[in-house]
Short mmCIF file of C-alpha atoms and ligand atoms in Angstrom, two decimals:
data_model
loop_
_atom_site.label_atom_id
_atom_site.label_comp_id
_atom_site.label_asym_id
_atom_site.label_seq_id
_atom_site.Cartn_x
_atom_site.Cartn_y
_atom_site.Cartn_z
CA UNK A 1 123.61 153.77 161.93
CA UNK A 2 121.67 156.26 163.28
CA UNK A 3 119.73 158.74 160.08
CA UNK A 4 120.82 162.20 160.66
CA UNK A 5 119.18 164.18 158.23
CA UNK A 6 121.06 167.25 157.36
CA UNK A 7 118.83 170.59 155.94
CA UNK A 8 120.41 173.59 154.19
CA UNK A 9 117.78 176.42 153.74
CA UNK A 10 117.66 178.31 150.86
CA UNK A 11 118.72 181.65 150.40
CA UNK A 12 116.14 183.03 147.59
CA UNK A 13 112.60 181.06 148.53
CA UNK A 14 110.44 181.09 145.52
CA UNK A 15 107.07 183.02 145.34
CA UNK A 16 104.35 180.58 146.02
CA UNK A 17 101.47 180.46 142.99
CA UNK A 18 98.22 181.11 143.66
CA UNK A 19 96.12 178.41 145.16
CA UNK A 20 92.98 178.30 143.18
CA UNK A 21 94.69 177.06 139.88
CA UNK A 22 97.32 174.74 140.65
CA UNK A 23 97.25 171.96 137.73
CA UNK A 24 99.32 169.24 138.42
CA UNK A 25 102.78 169.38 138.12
CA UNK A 26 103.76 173.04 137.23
CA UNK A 27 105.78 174.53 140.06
CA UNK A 28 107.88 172.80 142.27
CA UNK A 29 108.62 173.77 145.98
CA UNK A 30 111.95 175.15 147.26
CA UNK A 31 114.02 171.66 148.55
CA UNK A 32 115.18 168.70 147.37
CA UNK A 33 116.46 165.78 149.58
CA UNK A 34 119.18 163.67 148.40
CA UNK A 35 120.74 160.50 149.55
CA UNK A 36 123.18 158.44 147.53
CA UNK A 37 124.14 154.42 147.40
CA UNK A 38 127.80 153.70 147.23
CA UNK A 39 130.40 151.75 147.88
CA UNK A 40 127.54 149.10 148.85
CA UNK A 41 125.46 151.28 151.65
CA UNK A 42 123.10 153.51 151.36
CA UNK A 43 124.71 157.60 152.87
CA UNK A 44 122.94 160.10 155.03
CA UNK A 45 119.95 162.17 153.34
CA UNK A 46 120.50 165.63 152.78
CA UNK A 47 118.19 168.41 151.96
CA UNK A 48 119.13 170.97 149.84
CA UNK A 49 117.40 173.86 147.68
CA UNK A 50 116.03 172.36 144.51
CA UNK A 51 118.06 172.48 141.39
CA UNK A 52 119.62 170.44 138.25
CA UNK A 53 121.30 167.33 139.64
CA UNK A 54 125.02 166.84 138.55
CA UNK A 55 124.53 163.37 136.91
CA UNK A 56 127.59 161.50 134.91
CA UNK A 57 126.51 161.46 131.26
CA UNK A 58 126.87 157.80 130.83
CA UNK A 59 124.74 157.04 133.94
CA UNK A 60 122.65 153.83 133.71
CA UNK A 61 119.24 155.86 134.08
CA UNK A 62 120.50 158.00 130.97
CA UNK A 63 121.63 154.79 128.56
CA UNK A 64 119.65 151.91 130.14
CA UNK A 65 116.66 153.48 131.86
CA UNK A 66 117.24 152.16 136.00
CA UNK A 67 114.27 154.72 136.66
CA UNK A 68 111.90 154.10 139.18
CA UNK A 69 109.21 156.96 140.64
CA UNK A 70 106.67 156.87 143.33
CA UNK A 71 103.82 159.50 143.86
CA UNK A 72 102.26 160.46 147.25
CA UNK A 73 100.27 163.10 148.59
CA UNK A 74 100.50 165.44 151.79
CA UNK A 75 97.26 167.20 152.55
CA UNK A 76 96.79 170.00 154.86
CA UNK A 77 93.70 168.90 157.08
CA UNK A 78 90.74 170.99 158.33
CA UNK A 79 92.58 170.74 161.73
CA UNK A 80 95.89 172.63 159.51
CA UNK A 81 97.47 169.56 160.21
CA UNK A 82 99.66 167.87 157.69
CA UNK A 83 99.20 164.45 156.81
CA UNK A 84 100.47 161.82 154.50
CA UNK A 85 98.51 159.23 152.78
CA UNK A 86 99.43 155.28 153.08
CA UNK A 87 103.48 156.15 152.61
CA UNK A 88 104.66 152.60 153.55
CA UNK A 89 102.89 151.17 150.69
CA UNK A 90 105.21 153.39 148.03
CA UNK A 91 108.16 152.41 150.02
CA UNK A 92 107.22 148.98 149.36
CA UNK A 93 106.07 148.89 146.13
CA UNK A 94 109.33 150.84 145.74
CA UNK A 95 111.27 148.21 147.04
CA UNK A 96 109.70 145.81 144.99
CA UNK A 97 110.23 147.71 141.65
CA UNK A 98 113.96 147.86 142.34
CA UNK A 99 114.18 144.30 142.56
CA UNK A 100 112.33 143.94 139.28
CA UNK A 101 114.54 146.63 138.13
CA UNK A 102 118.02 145.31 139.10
CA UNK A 103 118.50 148.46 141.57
CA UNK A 104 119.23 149.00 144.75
CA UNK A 105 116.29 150.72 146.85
CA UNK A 106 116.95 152.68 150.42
CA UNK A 107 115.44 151.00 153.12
CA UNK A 108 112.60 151.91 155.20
CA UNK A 109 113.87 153.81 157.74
CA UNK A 110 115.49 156.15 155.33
CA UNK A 111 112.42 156.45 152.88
CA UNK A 112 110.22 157.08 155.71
CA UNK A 113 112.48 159.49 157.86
CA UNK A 114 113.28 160.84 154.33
CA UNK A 115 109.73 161.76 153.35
CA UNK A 116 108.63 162.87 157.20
CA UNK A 117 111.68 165.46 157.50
CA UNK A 118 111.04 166.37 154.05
CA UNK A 119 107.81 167.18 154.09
CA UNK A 120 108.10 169.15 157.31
CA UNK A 121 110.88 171.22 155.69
CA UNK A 122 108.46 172.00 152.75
CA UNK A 123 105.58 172.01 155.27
CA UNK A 124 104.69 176.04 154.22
CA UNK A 125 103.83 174.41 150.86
CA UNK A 126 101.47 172.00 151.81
CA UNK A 127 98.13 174.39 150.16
CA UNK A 128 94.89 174.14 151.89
CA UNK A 129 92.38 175.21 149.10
CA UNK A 130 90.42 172.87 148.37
CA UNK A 131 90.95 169.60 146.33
CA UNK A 132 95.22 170.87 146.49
CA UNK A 133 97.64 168.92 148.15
CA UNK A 134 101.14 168.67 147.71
CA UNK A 135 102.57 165.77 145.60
CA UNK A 136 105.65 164.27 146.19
CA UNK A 137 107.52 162.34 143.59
CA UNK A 138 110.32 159.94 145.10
CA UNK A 139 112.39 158.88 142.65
CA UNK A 140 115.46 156.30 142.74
CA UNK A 141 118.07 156.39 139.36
CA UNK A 142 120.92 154.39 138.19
CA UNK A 143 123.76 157.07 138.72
CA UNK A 144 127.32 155.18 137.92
CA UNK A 145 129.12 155.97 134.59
CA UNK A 146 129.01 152.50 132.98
CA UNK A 147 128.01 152.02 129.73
CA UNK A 148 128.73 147.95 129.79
CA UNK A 149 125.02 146.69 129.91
CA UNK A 150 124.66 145.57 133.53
CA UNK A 151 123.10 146.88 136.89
CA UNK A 152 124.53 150.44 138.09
CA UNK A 153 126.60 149.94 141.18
CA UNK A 154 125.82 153.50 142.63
CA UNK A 155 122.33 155.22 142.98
CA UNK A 156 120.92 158.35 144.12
CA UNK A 157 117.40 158.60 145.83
CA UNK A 158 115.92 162.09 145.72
CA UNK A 159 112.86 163.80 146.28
CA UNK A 160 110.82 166.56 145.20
CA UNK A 161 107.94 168.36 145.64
CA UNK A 162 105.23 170.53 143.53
CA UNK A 163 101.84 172.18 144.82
CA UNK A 164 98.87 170.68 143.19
CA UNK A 165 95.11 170.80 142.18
CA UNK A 166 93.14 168.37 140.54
CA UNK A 167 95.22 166.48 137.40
CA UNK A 168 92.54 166.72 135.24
CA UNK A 169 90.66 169.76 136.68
CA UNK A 170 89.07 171.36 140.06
CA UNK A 171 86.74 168.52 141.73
CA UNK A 172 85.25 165.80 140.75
CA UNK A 173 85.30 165.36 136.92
CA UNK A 174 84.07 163.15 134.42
CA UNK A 175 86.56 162.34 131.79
CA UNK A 176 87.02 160.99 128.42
CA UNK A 177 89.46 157.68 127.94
CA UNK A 178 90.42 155.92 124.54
CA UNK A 179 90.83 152.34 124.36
CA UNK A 180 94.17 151.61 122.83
CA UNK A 181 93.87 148.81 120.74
CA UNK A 182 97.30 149.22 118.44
CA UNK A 183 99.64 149.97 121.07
CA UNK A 184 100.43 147.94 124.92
CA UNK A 185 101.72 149.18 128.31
CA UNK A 186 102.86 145.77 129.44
CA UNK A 187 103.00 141.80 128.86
CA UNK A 188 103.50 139.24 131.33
CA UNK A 189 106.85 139.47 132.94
CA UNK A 190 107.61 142.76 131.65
CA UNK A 191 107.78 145.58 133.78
CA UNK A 192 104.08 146.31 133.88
CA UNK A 193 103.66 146.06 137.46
CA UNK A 194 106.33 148.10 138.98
CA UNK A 195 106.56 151.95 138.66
CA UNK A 196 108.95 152.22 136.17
CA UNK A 197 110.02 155.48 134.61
CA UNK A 198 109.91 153.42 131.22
CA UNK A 199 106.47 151.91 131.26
CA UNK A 200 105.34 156.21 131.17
CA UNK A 201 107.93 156.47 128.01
CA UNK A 202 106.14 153.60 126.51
CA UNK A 203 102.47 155.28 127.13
CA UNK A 204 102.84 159.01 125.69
CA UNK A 205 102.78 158.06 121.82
CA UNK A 206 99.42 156.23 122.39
CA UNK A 207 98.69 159.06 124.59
CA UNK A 208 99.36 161.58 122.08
CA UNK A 209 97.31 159.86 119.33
CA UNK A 210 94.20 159.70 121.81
CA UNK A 211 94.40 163.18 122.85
CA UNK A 212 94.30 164.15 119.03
CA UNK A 213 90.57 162.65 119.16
CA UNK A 214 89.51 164.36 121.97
CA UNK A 215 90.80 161.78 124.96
CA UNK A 216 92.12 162.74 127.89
CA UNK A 217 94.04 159.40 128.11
CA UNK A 218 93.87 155.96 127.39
CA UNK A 219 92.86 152.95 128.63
CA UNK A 220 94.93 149.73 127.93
CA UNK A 221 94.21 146.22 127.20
CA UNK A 222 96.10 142.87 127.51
CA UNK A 223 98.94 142.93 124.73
CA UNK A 224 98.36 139.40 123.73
CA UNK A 225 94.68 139.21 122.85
CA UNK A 226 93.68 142.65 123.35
CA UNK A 227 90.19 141.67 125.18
CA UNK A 228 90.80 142.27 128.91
CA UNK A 229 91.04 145.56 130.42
CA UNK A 230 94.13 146.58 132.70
CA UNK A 231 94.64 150.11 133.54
CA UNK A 232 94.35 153.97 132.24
CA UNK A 233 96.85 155.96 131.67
CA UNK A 234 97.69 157.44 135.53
CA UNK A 235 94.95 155.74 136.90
CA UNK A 236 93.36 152.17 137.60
CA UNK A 237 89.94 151.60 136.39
CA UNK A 238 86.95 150.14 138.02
CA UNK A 239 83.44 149.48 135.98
CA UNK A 240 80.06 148.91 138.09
CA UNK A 241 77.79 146.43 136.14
CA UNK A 242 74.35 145.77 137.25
CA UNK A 243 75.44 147.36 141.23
CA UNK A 244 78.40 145.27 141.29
CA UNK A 245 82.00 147.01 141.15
CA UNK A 246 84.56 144.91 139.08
CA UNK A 247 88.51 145.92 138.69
CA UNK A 248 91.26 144.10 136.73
CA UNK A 249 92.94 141.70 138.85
CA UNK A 250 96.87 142.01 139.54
CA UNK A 251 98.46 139.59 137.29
CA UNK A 252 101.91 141.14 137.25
CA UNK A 253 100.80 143.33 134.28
CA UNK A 254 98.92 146.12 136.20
CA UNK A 255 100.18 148.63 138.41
CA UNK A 256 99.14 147.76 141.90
CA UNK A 257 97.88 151.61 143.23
CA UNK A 258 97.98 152.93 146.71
CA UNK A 259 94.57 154.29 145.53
CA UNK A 260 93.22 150.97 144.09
CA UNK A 261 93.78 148.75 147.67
CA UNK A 262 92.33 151.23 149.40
CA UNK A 263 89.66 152.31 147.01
CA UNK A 264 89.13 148.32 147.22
CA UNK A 265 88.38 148.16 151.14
CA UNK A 266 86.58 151.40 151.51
CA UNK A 267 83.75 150.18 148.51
CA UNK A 268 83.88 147.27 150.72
CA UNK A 269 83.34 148.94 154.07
CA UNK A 270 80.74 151.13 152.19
CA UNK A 271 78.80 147.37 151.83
CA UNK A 272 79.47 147.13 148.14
CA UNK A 273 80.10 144.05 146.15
CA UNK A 274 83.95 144.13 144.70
CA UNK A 275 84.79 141.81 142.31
CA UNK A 276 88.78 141.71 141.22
CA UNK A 277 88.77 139.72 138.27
CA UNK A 278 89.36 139.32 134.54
CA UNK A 279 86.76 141.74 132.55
CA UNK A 280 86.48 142.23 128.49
CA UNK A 281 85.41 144.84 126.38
CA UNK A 282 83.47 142.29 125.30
CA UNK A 283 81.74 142.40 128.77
CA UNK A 284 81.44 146.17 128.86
CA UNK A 285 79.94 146.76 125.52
CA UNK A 286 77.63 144.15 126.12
CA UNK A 287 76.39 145.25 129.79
CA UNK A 288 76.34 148.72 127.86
CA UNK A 289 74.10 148.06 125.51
CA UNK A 290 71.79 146.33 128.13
CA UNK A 291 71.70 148.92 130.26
CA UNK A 292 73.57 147.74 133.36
CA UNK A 293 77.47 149.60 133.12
CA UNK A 294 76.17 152.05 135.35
CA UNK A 295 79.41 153.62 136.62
CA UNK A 296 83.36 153.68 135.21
CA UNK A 297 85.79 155.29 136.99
CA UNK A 298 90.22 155.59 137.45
CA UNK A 299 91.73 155.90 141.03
CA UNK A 300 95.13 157.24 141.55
CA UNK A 301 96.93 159.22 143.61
CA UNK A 302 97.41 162.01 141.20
CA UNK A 303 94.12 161.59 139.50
CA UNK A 304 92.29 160.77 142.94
CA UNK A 305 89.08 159.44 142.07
CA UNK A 306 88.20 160.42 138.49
CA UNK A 307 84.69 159.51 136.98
CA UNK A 308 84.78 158.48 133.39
CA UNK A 309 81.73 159.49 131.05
CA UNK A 310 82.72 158.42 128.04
CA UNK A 311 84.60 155.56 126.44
CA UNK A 312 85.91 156.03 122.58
CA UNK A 313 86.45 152.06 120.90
CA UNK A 314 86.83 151.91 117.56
CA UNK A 315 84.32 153.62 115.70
CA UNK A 316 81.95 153.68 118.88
CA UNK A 317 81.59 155.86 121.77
CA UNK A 318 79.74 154.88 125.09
CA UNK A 319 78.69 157.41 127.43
CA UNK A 320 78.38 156.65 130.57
CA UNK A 321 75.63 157.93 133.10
CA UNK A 322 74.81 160.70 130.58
CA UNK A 323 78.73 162.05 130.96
CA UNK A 324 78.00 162.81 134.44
CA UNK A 325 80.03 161.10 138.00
CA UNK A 326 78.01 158.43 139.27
CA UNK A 327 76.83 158.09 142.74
CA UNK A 328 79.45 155.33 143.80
CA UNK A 329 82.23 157.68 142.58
CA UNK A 330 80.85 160.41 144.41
CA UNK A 331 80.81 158.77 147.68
CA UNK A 332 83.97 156.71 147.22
CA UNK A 333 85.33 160.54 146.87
CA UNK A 334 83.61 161.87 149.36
CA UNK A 335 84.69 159.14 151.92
CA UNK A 336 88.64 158.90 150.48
CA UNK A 337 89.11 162.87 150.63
CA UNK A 338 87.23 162.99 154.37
CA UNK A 339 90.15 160.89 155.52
CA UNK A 340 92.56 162.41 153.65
CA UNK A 341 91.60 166.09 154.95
CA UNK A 342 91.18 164.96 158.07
CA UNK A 343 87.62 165.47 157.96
CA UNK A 344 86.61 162.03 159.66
CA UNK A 345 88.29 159.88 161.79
CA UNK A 346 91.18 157.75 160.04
CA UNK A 347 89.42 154.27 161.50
CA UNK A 348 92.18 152.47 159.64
CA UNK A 349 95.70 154.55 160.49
CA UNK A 350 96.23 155.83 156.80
CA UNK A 351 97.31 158.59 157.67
CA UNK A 352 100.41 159.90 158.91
CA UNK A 353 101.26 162.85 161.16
CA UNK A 354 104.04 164.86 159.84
C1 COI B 401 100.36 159.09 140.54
O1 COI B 401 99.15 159.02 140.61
O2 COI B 401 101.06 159.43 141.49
C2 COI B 401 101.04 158.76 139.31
O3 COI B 401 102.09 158.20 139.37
C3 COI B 401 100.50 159.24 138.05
C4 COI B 401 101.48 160.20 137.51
C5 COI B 401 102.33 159.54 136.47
C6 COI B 401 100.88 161.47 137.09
#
């Protein structure tokens, strides 16, 4: 079946905010696009103006949490053109959540022609201060009115849209992540590795404690032994010990980022060492205290690359190349944000043309 995606305009378009203070998350743009699963097939996507949803109050997403999000970026280019960052990869890692999750995902075609049309709808929203882009948040629920504990037979696929600067500030920014020691974001064959609405419900006590002593977020360990590092809070992490650059290898636990493969290959093509592999606190403290954890820093597609400069662990605090982004993390950000803004050519097809 052909996808015929139908648009109806709004009547009362909001008043944009103003583009030099953003945050993340705060407004949201003046569509939505809809597309429903019933009966066994996936319907025709529809864009509408944004508003509430009408959801049955016993839907599965409300009782039994079939929640799954995605988070992508368009970016207005240098050129003015409008481009979207690596969106196959969500779609797949999408996919691959909703068969973790029980639920039924659309398929390509309709993501992609989804999030194109979309974003070409919303395409006056798409800022072009610096460091802004705007952030879409697919998102795929349980809809049908069931409260027998099984998988939902209907689902609804929507998207949305908000302007937005950095998530932790303007630029690049060094900032300060807890290691959670008490609490865990995942065990092996949980849910760790898919985006699921629930592993973020899991994180925000944790979260809320670590803020309290001055964290920005935290960064969490294996739930078993509580020794090996797997990701922050919105972002995974990456450590550079005597000029090598190690990250937590996927071992179903760890949320496998857009940001991290291709923060992965570009350190690569920038001739540096990557290691993917198992690292301790042990390890850190230790190449800490001899003088040869150089670097730490989070990739994400929200948090973009995000230098760390300090670590709080129990009653110690490391700080990390005097507080200050390192020089890896500034050219990893340099070279990610060039393609991105269309400020070098996309060697790799990344991008997408909207
Ligand atoms: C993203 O980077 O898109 C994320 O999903 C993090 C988000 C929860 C703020």
């Amino acid at each position: 079946m052909p996808i015929e995606i139908s648009v109806e305009k709004t009547k009362t378009p909001k008043t944009q905010p103003a583009p030099d203070n953003l945050g993340f998350g705060r407004y949201f743009s003046d569509h939505m696009l809809l597309c429903e699963y019933a009966n066994e097939q996936w319907g025709q996507p529809r864009i509408v103006p944004y508003g509430p949803l009408p959801l049955d109050p016993g839907a599965s997403v409300l009782h039994y949490g079939q929640a799954l999000f995605e988070g992508m970026k368009a970016f207005r280019g240098e050129d003015g053109k409008v481009k979207l960052f690596r969106p196959q990869r969500n779609w797949a890692r999408l996919t691959q959540g909703a068969e973790r999750l029980a639920m039924k995902a659309p398929p390509e075609d309709i993501f992609m022609e989804s999030i194109k049309k979309f974003t070409q709808v919303e395409s006056n929203w798409v800022p072009s201060a610096k460091g802004t882009a705007l952030y879409l948040r697919p998102t795929l629920i349980g809809t049908e009115g069931f409260l027998g504990v099984r998988p939902s037979n209907n689902y609804l696929f929507y998207v949305i849209a908000s302007p937005v600067g950095g998530y932790y500030g303007e630029g690049i920014e060094a900032v300060k992540i807890w290691v959670e020691k008490k609490y865990s974001r995942s065990a092996p064959g949980g849910i760790g590795a898919v985006k699921a609405g629930g592993n973020y419900a899991s994180s925000l006590l944790a979260a809320v404690d670590a803020k309290k002593k001055g964290y920005s977020q935290v960064m969490w360990l294996d739930s078993s032994q509580h020794r090996f590092v797997e990701e922050v809070g919105t972002m995974n992490v990456f450590f550079v010990i005597d000029g090598k650059v190690i990250t937590p290898d996927l071992g179903g636990t760890i949320l496998p980022g857009v940001m991290r493969d291709s923060t992965i290959q570009t350190l690569k093509m920038m001739g540096k060492t990557v290691e993917e592999r198992k690292i301790s606190i042990d390890e850190i403290l230790m190449a800490q205290e001899r003088g040869l954890l150089t670097e730490v820093f989070g990739t994400g597609t929200a948090a973009s690359v995000s230098p760390v400069g300090q670590l709080g662990f129990e009653d110690r605090t490391i700080t990390i190349n005097d507080g200050r982004p390192g020089p890896i993390a500034r050219e990893l950000y340099a070279t990610l944000t060039d393609i991105q803004y269309s400020r070098k050519a996309d060697e790799l097809g990344w991008t997408l043309e909207v």
